[in-house]
Amino acid sequence: MEEYLREKKREYSEERKAPYSLEDLRNIMRILRSEEGCPWDRRQTFESMVSCVTEEAKEVVQAVKQQDMDNLCEELGDLLFQVVFYSQMAQEQGLFTFEQVVDGISAKMVRRHPKVFGGRVPETDEKEGSQWEQIKRAEKAEKARAQKAKKA
């Protein structure tokens, strides 16, 4: 484990007064997946974590349906942890990084909200939803073309 993470591990082992940050969560995941971390966390794969991410998503839905906002906060944290976990495994395999996940979703939200970010204003919410779907279909078609070209 690199010295930076060793120092963070010591820091996280002490009583904490300040709130944790997203970067802290990512460091905690790196520590858990390190040789000095948790054997269970190190053994996990994309496939082995499917039931965990599915369960956490279901718990978010349940908290919303029950209007249990305290539990919703906790369950959203659990779901965020799954995103961090998957991103860490991907980074370890050289597939993609957490930053790429954030960049990808941010770019997608900007593209899919031309009303807000592009100056084009649909007249109604219905037209806005239709525009969202049109953009989504165009993105999927472009992605399929790119994958097909990549295979050729």
Short mmCIF file of N, CA and C in Angstrom, two decimals:
data_model
loop_
_atom_site.label_atom_id
_atom_site.label_comp_id
_atom_site.label_asym_id
_atom_site.label_seq_id
_atom_site.Cartn_x
_atom_site.Cartn_y
_atom_site.Cartn_z
N MET A 1 0.87 -1.18 0.00
CA MET A 1 0.00 0.00 0.00
C MET A 1 0.90 1.23 0.00
N GLU A 2 0.58 2.16 -0.85
CA GLU A 2 1.39 3.36 -0.92
C GLU A 2 1.29 4.15 0.39
N GLU A 3 2.32 4.94 0.65
CA GLU A 3 2.41 5.68 1.92
C GLU A 3 1.20 6.59 2.15
N TYR A 4 0.73 7.23 1.09
CA TYR A 4 -0.44 8.11 1.21
C TYR A 4 -1.63 7.35 1.81
N LEU A 5 -1.88 6.14 1.30
CA LEU A 5 -3.01 5.36 1.81
C LEU A 5 -2.75 4.85 3.22
N ARG A 6 -1.49 4.54 3.53
CA ARG A 6 -1.18 4.14 4.92
C ARG A 6 -1.51 5.28 5.89
N GLU A 7 -1.14 6.49 5.49
CA GLU A 7 -1.44 7.66 6.33
C GLU A 7 -2.94 7.85 6.45
N LYS A 8 -3.66 7.70 5.35
CA LYS A 8 -5.13 7.83 5.39
C LYS A 8 -5.74 6.75 6.27
N LYS A 9 -5.20 5.54 6.20
CA LYS A 9 -5.71 4.44 7.04
C LYS A 9 -5.56 4.80 8.52
N ARG A 10 -4.40 5.36 8.89
CA ARG A 10 -4.20 5.80 10.27
C ARG A 10 -5.20 6.90 10.62
N GLU A 11 -5.37 7.85 9.71
CA GLU A 11 -6.29 8.97 9.94
C GLU A 11 -7.72 8.46 10.13
N TYR A 12 -8.15 7.53 9.29
CA TYR A 12 -9.52 7.02 9.37
C TYR A 12 -9.72 6.14 10.60
N SER A 13 -8.64 5.62 11.16
CA SER A 13 -8.74 4.77 12.34
C SER A 13 -8.94 5.58 13.61
N GLU A 14 -8.70 6.87 13.54
CA GLU A 14 -8.87 7.74 14.71
C GLU A 14 -10.29 8.30 14.73
N GLU A 15 -10.69 8.79 15.90
CA GLU A 15 -12.01 9.42 16.00
C GLU A 15 -12.06 10.63 15.08
N ARG A 16 -13.14 10.74 14.35
CA ARG A 16 -13.24 11.78 13.32
C ARG A 16 -14.23 12.84 13.75
N LYS A 17 -13.84 14.09 13.57
CA LYS A 17 -14.72 15.21 13.89
C LYS A 17 -15.32 15.82 12.63
N ALA A 18 -14.53 15.90 11.57
CA ALA A 18 -15.00 16.49 10.31
C ALA A 18 -15.78 15.46 9.51
N PRO A 19 -16.73 15.91 8.70
CA PRO A 19 -17.45 14.96 7.85
C PRO A 19 -16.53 14.38 6.78
N TYR A 20 -16.83 13.16 6.39
CA TYR A 20 -16.08 12.52 5.31
C TYR A 20 -16.47 13.14 3.97
N SER A 21 -15.54 13.07 3.02
CA SER A 21 -15.78 13.60 1.67
C SER A 21 -15.85 12.43 0.68
N LEU A 22 -16.21 12.75 -0.55
CA LEU A 22 -16.21 11.73 -1.60
C LEU A 22 -14.80 11.17 -1.78
N GLU A 23 -13.81 12.02 -1.70
CA GLU A 23 -12.43 11.55 -1.83
C GLU A 23 -12.07 10.60 -0.68
N ASP A 24 -12.57 10.88 0.53
CA ASP A 24 -12.36 9.95 1.64
C ASP A 24 -12.96 8.58 1.32
N LEU A 25 -14.19 8.58 0.79
CA LEU A 25 -14.84 7.32 0.45
C LEU A 25 -14.01 6.54 -0.58
N ARG A 26 -13.49 7.24 -1.56
CA ARG A 26 -12.65 6.58 -2.56
C ARG A 26 -11.37 6.04 -1.94
N ASN A 27 -10.77 6.78 -1.01
CA ASN A 27 -9.58 6.29 -0.31
C ASN A 27 -9.91 5.07 0.53
N ILE A 28 -11.05 5.09 1.21
CA ILE A 28 -11.46 3.94 2.02
C ILE A 28 -11.59 2.71 1.13
N MET A 29 -12.18 2.87 -0.06
CA MET A 29 -12.31 1.74 -0.98
C MET A 29 -10.94 1.25 -1.43
N ARG A 30 -10.03 2.16 -1.74
CA ARG A 30 -8.67 1.76 -2.14
C ARG A 30 -8.01 0.96 -1.02
N ILE A 31 -8.19 1.41 0.22
CA ILE A 31 -7.61 0.72 1.37
C ILE A 31 -8.24 -0.66 1.51
N LEU A 32 -9.56 -0.74 1.42
CA LEU A 32 -10.25 -2.03 1.55
C LEU A 32 -9.79 -3.03 0.49
N ARG A 33 -9.50 -2.56 -0.72
CA ARG A 33 -9.09 -3.44 -1.82
C ARG A 33 -7.58 -3.70 -1.84
N SER A 34 -6.83 -3.04 -0.94
CA SER A 34 -5.37 -3.21 -0.92
C SER A 34 -4.98 -4.51 -0.22
N GLU A 35 -3.72 -4.86 -0.33
CA GLU A 35 -3.19 -6.06 0.33
C GLU A 35 -3.38 -6.01 1.84
N GLU A 36 -3.37 -4.82 2.41
CA GLU A 36 -3.54 -4.66 3.85
C GLU A 36 -5.00 -4.43 4.23
N GLY A 37 -5.88 -4.55 3.26
CA GLY A 37 -7.29 -4.26 3.47
C GLY A 37 -8.10 -5.47 3.86
N CYS A 38 -9.29 -5.56 3.30
CA CYS A 38 -10.26 -6.59 3.66
C CYS A 38 -10.24 -7.73 2.64
N PRO A 39 -10.00 -8.97 3.09
CA PRO A 39 -9.97 -10.10 2.14
C PRO A 39 -11.27 -10.24 1.34
N TRP A 40 -12.42 -10.01 1.98
CA TRP A 40 -13.70 -10.13 1.27
C TRP A 40 -13.77 -9.11 0.15
N ASP A 41 -13.43 -7.86 0.44
CA ASP A 41 -13.47 -6.81 -0.58
C ASP A 41 -12.52 -7.12 -1.73
N ARG A 42 -11.34 -7.65 -1.42
CA ARG A 42 -10.36 -7.98 -2.46
C ARG A 42 -10.85 -9.11 -3.37
N ARG A 43 -11.64 -10.03 -2.84
CA ARG A 43 -12.12 -11.17 -3.63
C ARG A 43 -13.23 -10.81 -4.61
N GLN A 44 -13.86 -9.68 -4.40
CA GLN A 44 -15.04 -9.36 -5.20
C GLN A 44 -14.69 -9.08 -6.66
N THR A 45 -15.66 -9.40 -7.52
CA THR A 45 -15.56 -9.17 -8.96
C THR A 45 -16.81 -8.42 -9.40
N PHE A 46 -16.82 -7.99 -10.65
CA PHE A 46 -18.03 -7.34 -11.18
C PHE A 46 -19.23 -8.27 -10.99
N GLU A 47 -19.04 -9.53 -11.32
CA GLU A 47 -20.14 -10.49 -11.26
C GLU A 47 -20.58 -10.76 -9.82
N SER A 48 -19.63 -10.90 -8.91
CA SER A 48 -20.00 -11.23 -7.53
C SER A 48 -20.72 -10.08 -6.84
N MET A 49 -20.56 -8.87 -7.35
CA MET A 49 -21.18 -7.70 -6.72
C MET A 49 -22.56 -7.37 -7.29
N VAL A 50 -23.01 -8.11 -8.30
CA VAL A 50 -24.31 -7.82 -8.92
C VAL A 50 -25.43 -7.89 -7.89
N SER A 51 -25.44 -8.92 -7.06
CA SER A 51 -26.52 -9.04 -6.06
C SER A 51 -26.46 -7.89 -5.06
N CYS A 52 -25.27 -7.42 -4.73
CA CYS A 52 -25.14 -6.30 -3.79
C CYS A 52 -25.71 -5.01 -4.37
N VAL A 53 -25.33 -4.70 -5.61
CA VAL A 53 -25.80 -3.45 -6.21
C VAL A 53 -27.30 -3.52 -6.46
N THR A 54 -27.80 -4.69 -6.82
CA THR A 54 -29.24 -4.87 -7.03
C THR A 54 -29.99 -4.66 -5.72
N GLU A 55 -29.50 -5.25 -4.65
CA GLU A 55 -30.15 -5.12 -3.34
C GLU A 55 -30.14 -3.67 -2.88
N GLU A 56 -29.02 -2.98 -3.06
CA GLU A 56 -28.95 -1.58 -2.63
C GLU A 56 -29.93 -0.71 -3.42
N ALA A 57 -30.05 -0.95 -4.72
CA ALA A 57 -31.00 -0.18 -5.54
C ALA A 57 -32.43 -0.45 -5.06
N LYS A 58 -32.74 -1.70 -4.75
CA LYS A 58 -34.08 -2.03 -4.24
C LYS A 58 -34.35 -1.33 -2.91
N GLU A 59 -33.34 -1.24 -2.07
CA GLU A 59 -33.51 -0.58 -0.77
C GLU A 59 -33.73 0.92 -0.93
N VAL A 60 -33.13 1.53 -1.95
CA VAL A 60 -33.40 2.94 -2.26
C VAL A 60 -34.86 3.10 -2.63
N VAL A 61 -35.34 2.24 -3.52
CA VAL A 61 -36.74 2.30 -3.96
C VAL A 61 -37.68 2.11 -2.77
N GLN A 62 -37.37 1.16 -1.92
CA GLN A 62 -38.22 0.90 -0.75
C GLN A 62 -38.27 2.11 0.18
N ALA A 63 -37.14 2.75 0.41
CA ALA A 63 -37.11 3.94 1.27
C ALA A 63 -37.95 5.06 0.67
N VAL A 64 -37.88 5.22 -0.65
CA VAL A 64 -38.69 6.26 -1.32
C VAL A 64 -40.16 5.94 -1.16
N LYS A 65 -40.54 4.70 -1.44
CA LYS A 65 -41.95 4.31 -1.35
C LYS A 65 -42.50 4.47 0.06
N GLN A 66 -41.64 4.24 1.05
CA GLN A 66 -42.05 4.39 2.45
C GLN A 66 -41.89 5.82 2.95
N GLN A 67 -41.39 6.68 2.10
CA GLN A 67 -41.12 8.08 2.44
C GLN A 67 -40.26 8.19 3.70
N ASP A 68 -39.28 7.29 3.81
CA ASP A 68 -38.37 7.24 4.95
C ASP A 68 -37.06 7.93 4.54
N MET A 69 -37.04 9.25 4.72
CA MET A 69 -35.91 10.04 4.23
C MET A 69 -34.61 9.77 4.98
N ASP A 70 -34.69 9.44 6.27
CA ASP A 70 -33.46 9.09 6.99
C ASP A 70 -32.85 7.83 6.38
N ASN A 71 -33.69 6.84 6.12
CA ASN A 71 -33.21 5.60 5.52
C ASN A 71 -32.78 5.84 4.07
N LEU A 72 -33.47 6.72 3.36
CA LEU A 72 -33.09 7.03 1.98
C LEU A 72 -31.67 7.57 1.94
N CYS A 73 -31.33 8.44 2.86
CA CYS A 73 -29.98 9.00 2.92
C CYS A 73 -28.96 7.87 3.08
N GLU A 74 -29.23 6.95 3.98
CA GLU A 74 -28.32 5.82 4.21
C GLU A 74 -28.23 4.93 2.97
N GLU A 75 -29.37 4.62 2.37
CA GLU A 75 -29.38 3.72 1.22
C GLU A 75 -28.72 4.36 0.00
N LEU A 76 -28.88 5.66 -0.18
CA LEU A 76 -28.17 6.33 -1.28
C LEU A 76 -26.66 6.25 -1.06
N GLY A 77 -26.24 6.35 0.20
CA GLY A 77 -24.82 6.17 0.51
C GLY A 77 -24.34 4.77 0.14
N ASP A 78 -25.17 3.76 0.47
CA ASP A 78 -24.81 2.38 0.11
C ASP A 78 -24.72 2.21 -1.40
N LEU A 79 -25.64 2.83 -2.13
CA LEU A 79 -25.62 2.74 -3.59
C LEU A 79 -24.40 3.47 -4.16
N LEU A 80 -24.08 4.63 -3.60
CA LEU A 80 -22.88 5.35 -4.01
C LEU A 80 -21.63 4.50 -3.77
N PHE A 81 -21.60 3.79 -2.65
CA PHE A 81 -20.47 2.92 -2.34
C PHE A 81 -20.32 1.85 -3.43
N GLN A 82 -21.42 1.35 -3.94
CA GLN A 82 -21.36 0.36 -5.02
C GLN A 82 -20.72 0.97 -6.27
N VAL A 83 -21.08 2.21 -6.59
CA VAL A 83 -20.48 2.88 -7.76
C VAL A 83 -18.97 3.03 -7.55
N VAL A 84 -18.58 3.44 -6.35
CA VAL A 84 -17.15 3.59 -6.04
C VAL A 84 -16.46 2.23 -6.11
N PHE A 85 -17.11 1.19 -5.59
CA PHE A 85 -16.55 -0.17 -5.59
C PHE A 85 -16.32 -0.64 -7.03
N TYR A 86 -17.35 -0.56 -7.85
CA TYR A 86 -17.22 -0.98 -9.25
C TYR A 86 -16.15 -0.17 -9.97
N SER A 87 -16.10 1.13 -9.73
CA SER A 87 -15.11 1.99 -10.38
C SER A 87 -13.70 1.61 -9.96
N GLN A 88 -13.52 1.28 -8.69
CA GLN A 88 -12.20 0.87 -8.21
C GLN A 88 -11.76 -0.44 -8.87
N MET A 89 -12.67 -1.40 -8.95
CA MET A 89 -12.33 -2.67 -9.61
C MET A 89 -11.97 -2.41 -11.08
N ALA A 90 -12.72 -1.55 -11.74
CA ALA A 90 -12.45 -1.23 -13.15
C ALA A 90 -11.09 -0.56 -13.30
N GLN A 91 -10.78 0.36 -12.41
CA GLN A 91 -9.48 1.04 -12.48
C GLN A 91 -8.34 0.05 -12.28
N GLU A 92 -8.51 -0.87 -11.34
CA GLU A 92 -7.48 -1.88 -11.09
C GLU A 92 -7.20 -2.72 -12.34
N GLN A 93 -8.23 -2.89 -13.17
CA GLN A 93 -8.09 -3.70 -14.39
C GLN A 93 -7.77 -2.84 -15.62
N GLY A 94 -7.60 -1.54 -15.41
CA GLY A 94 -7.28 -0.65 -16.52
C GLY A 94 -8.44 -0.41 -17.47
N LEU A 95 -9.68 -0.59 -17.00
CA LEU A 95 -10.86 -0.45 -17.85
C LEU A 95 -11.36 0.99 -17.92
N PHE A 96 -11.58 1.60 -16.77
CA PHE A 96 -12.00 2.99 -16.68
C PHE A 96 -11.82 3.44 -15.25
N THR A 97 -11.94 4.75 -15.03
CA THR A 97 -11.75 5.33 -13.70
C THR A 97 -13.06 5.95 -13.20
N PHE A 98 -13.08 6.26 -11.93
CA PHE A 98 -14.23 6.96 -11.34
C PHE A 98 -14.41 8.31 -12.04
N GLU A 99 -13.31 8.97 -12.34
CA GLU A 99 -13.39 10.26 -13.04
C GLU A 99 -14.07 10.11 -14.39
N GLN A 100 -13.82 9.01 -15.08
CA GLN A 100 -14.48 8.77 -16.36
C GLN A 100 -15.98 8.52 -16.17
N VAL A 101 -16.35 7.86 -15.09
CA VAL A 101 -17.77 7.65 -14.78
C VAL A 101 -18.44 9.01 -14.58
N VAL A 102 -17.82 9.86 -13.77
CA VAL A 102 -18.38 11.19 -13.49
C VAL A 102 -18.42 12.03 -14.76
N ASP A 103 -17.34 12.00 -15.54
CA ASP A 103 -17.31 12.77 -16.78
C ASP A 103 -18.40 12.28 -17.74
N GLY A 104 -18.55 10.98 -17.85
CA GLY A 104 -19.54 10.41 -18.75
C GLY A 104 -20.96 10.81 -18.40
N ILE A 105 -21.32 10.71 -17.13
CA ILE A 105 -22.69 11.05 -16.73
C ILE A 105 -22.91 12.55 -16.82
N SER A 106 -21.89 13.34 -16.50
CA SER A 106 -22.03 14.80 -16.60
C SER A 106 -22.24 15.22 -18.05
N ALA A 107 -21.43 14.69 -18.95
CA ALA A 107 -21.57 15.02 -20.38
C ALA A 107 -22.94 14.58 -20.89
N LYS A 108 -23.39 13.41 -20.45
CA LYS A 108 -24.70 12.91 -20.89
C LYS A 108 -25.82 13.83 -20.42
N MET A 109 -25.77 14.28 -19.18
CA MET A 109 -26.83 15.15 -18.66
C MET A 109 -26.85 16.49 -19.39
N VAL A 110 -25.66 17.02 -19.72
CA VAL A 110 -25.61 18.27 -20.49
C VAL A 110 -26.20 18.06 -21.88
N ARG A 111 -25.80 16.96 -22.55
CA ARG A 111 -26.34 16.67 -23.89
C ARG A 111 -27.85 16.49 -23.87
N ARG A 112 -28.35 15.83 -22.85
CA ARG A 112 -29.77 15.49 -22.81
C ARG A 112 -30.64 16.62 -22.26
N HIS A 113 -30.03 17.72 -21.90
CA HIS A 113 -30.78 18.89 -21.42
C HIS A 113 -30.45 20.12 -22.26
N PRO A 114 -30.69 20.04 -23.57
CA PRO A 114 -30.39 21.20 -24.41
C PRO A 114 -31.22 22.42 -24.03
N LYS A 115 -32.35 22.19 -23.40
CA LYS A 115 -33.19 23.31 -22.93
C LYS A 115 -32.41 24.16 -21.92
N VAL A 116 -31.65 23.50 -21.09
CA VAL A 116 -30.91 24.19 -20.04
C VAL A 116 -29.53 24.63 -20.52
N PHE A 117 -28.83 23.75 -21.25
CA PHE A 117 -27.43 24.01 -21.60
C PHE A 117 -27.21 24.41 -23.05
N GLY A 118 -28.25 24.32 -23.90
CA GLY A 118 -28.02 24.59 -25.31
C GLY A 118 -28.88 25.67 -25.91
N GLY A 119 -29.76 26.23 -25.12
CA GLY A 119 -30.57 27.32 -25.63
C GLY A 119 -31.81 26.91 -26.41
N ARG A 120 -31.95 25.60 -26.71
CA ARG A 120 -33.16 25.15 -27.41
C ARG A 120 -34.24 24.89 -26.37
N VAL A 121 -35.38 25.52 -26.52
CA VAL A 121 -36.43 25.44 -25.50
C VAL A 121 -37.67 24.76 -26.05
N PRO A 122 -37.95 23.51 -25.59
CA PRO A 122 -39.23 22.90 -25.95
C PRO A 122 -40.37 23.68 -25.32
N GLU A 123 -41.51 23.69 -26.00
CA GLU A 123 -42.64 24.48 -25.49
C GLU A 123 -43.35 23.83 -24.31
N THR A 124 -43.27 22.51 -24.20
CA THR A 124 -43.99 21.82 -23.12
C THR A 124 -43.10 20.76 -22.51
N ASP A 125 -43.49 20.30 -21.30
CA ASP A 125 -42.78 19.19 -20.66
C ASP A 125 -42.83 17.94 -21.53
N GLU A 126 -43.97 17.75 -22.20
CA GLU A 126 -44.13 16.58 -23.06
C GLU A 126 -43.10 16.60 -24.19
N LYS A 127 -42.92 17.77 -24.80
CA LYS A 127 -41.93 17.89 -25.87
C LYS A 127 -40.52 17.69 -25.32
N GLU A 128 -40.30 18.16 -24.09
CA GLU A 128 -38.99 17.99 -23.48
C GLU A 128 -38.70 16.50 -23.28
N GLY A 129 -39.68 15.75 -22.78
CA GLY A 129 -39.50 14.31 -22.61
C GLY A 129 -39.25 13.61 -23.93
N SER A 130 -39.96 14.04 -24.96
CA SER A 130 -39.77 13.48 -26.29
C SER A 130 -38.36 13.80 -26.80
N GLN A 131 -37.91 15.01 -26.55
CA GLN A 131 -36.57 15.42 -26.96
C GLN A 131 -35.51 14.57 -26.25
N TRP A 132 -35.71 14.32 -24.95
CA TRP A 132 -34.81 13.48 -24.17
C TRP A 132 -34.71 12.10 -24.83
N GLU A 133 -35.84 11.52 -25.17
CA GLU A 133 -35.86 10.19 -25.78
C GLU A 133 -35.19 10.20 -27.16
N GLN A 134 -35.41 11.25 -27.94
CA GLN A 134 -34.76 11.36 -29.25
C GLN A 134 -33.25 11.41 -29.11
N ILE A 135 -32.78 12.21 -28.17
CA ILE A 135 -31.34 12.32 -27.93
C ILE A 135 -30.79 10.98 -27.47
N LYS A 136 -31.51 10.32 -26.57
CA LYS A 136 -31.09 9.02 -26.04
C LYS A 136 -30.99 7.99 -27.17
N ARG A 137 -32.00 7.94 -28.05
CA ARG A 137 -31.97 7.00 -29.18
C ARG A 137 -30.79 7.30 -30.11
N ALA A 138 -30.56 8.57 -30.37
CA ALA A 138 -29.44 8.95 -31.25
C ALA A 138 -28.10 8.54 -30.63
N GLU A 139 -27.96 8.72 -29.31
CA GLU A 139 -26.73 8.33 -28.63
C GLU A 139 -26.52 6.82 -28.72
N LYS A 140 -27.58 6.05 -28.49
CA LYS A 140 -27.47 4.59 -28.55
C LYS A 140 -27.13 4.13 -29.96
N ALA A 141 -27.73 4.76 -30.98
CA ALA A 141 -27.44 4.40 -32.37
C ALA A 141 -25.98 4.70 -32.70
N GLU A 142 -25.49 5.84 -32.26
CA GLU A 142 -24.09 6.21 -32.49
C GLU A 142 -23.15 5.24 -31.79
N LYS A 143 -23.49 4.86 -30.57
CA LYS A 143 -22.67 3.91 -29.82
C LYS A 143 -22.64 2.56 -30.52
N ALA A 144 -23.78 2.11 -31.02
CA ALA A 144 -23.86 0.83 -31.75
C ALA A 144 -23.01 0.89 -33.02
N ARG A 145 -23.07 2.01 -33.75
CA ARG A 145 -22.26 2.17 -34.96
C ARG A 145 -20.77 2.13 -34.61
N ALA A 146 -20.40 2.80 -33.54
CA ALA A 146 -18.99 2.83 -33.14
C ALA A 146 -18.51 1.43 -32.74
N GLN A 147 -19.34 0.68 -32.02
CA GLN A 147 -18.96 -0.68 -31.62
C GLN A 147 -18.84 -1.59 -32.84
N LYS A 148 -19.75 -1.43 -33.79
CA LYS A 148 -19.72 -2.23 -35.02
C LYS A 148 -18.46 -1.91 -35.81
N ALA A 149 -18.12 -0.64 -35.91
CA ALA A 149 -16.91 -0.24 -36.63
C ALA A 149 -15.66 -0.75 -35.93
N LYS A 150 -15.70 -0.78 -34.61
CA LYS A 150 -14.56 -1.25 -33.81
C LYS A 150 -14.30 -2.73 -34.07
N LYS A 151 -15.39 -3.51 -34.23
CA LYS A 151 -15.27 -4.95 -34.47
C LYS A 151 -14.79 -5.26 -35.89
N ALA A 152 -15.05 -4.34 -36.81
CA ALA A 152 -14.70 -4.58 -38.23
C ALA A 152 -13.23 -4.43 -38.51
#
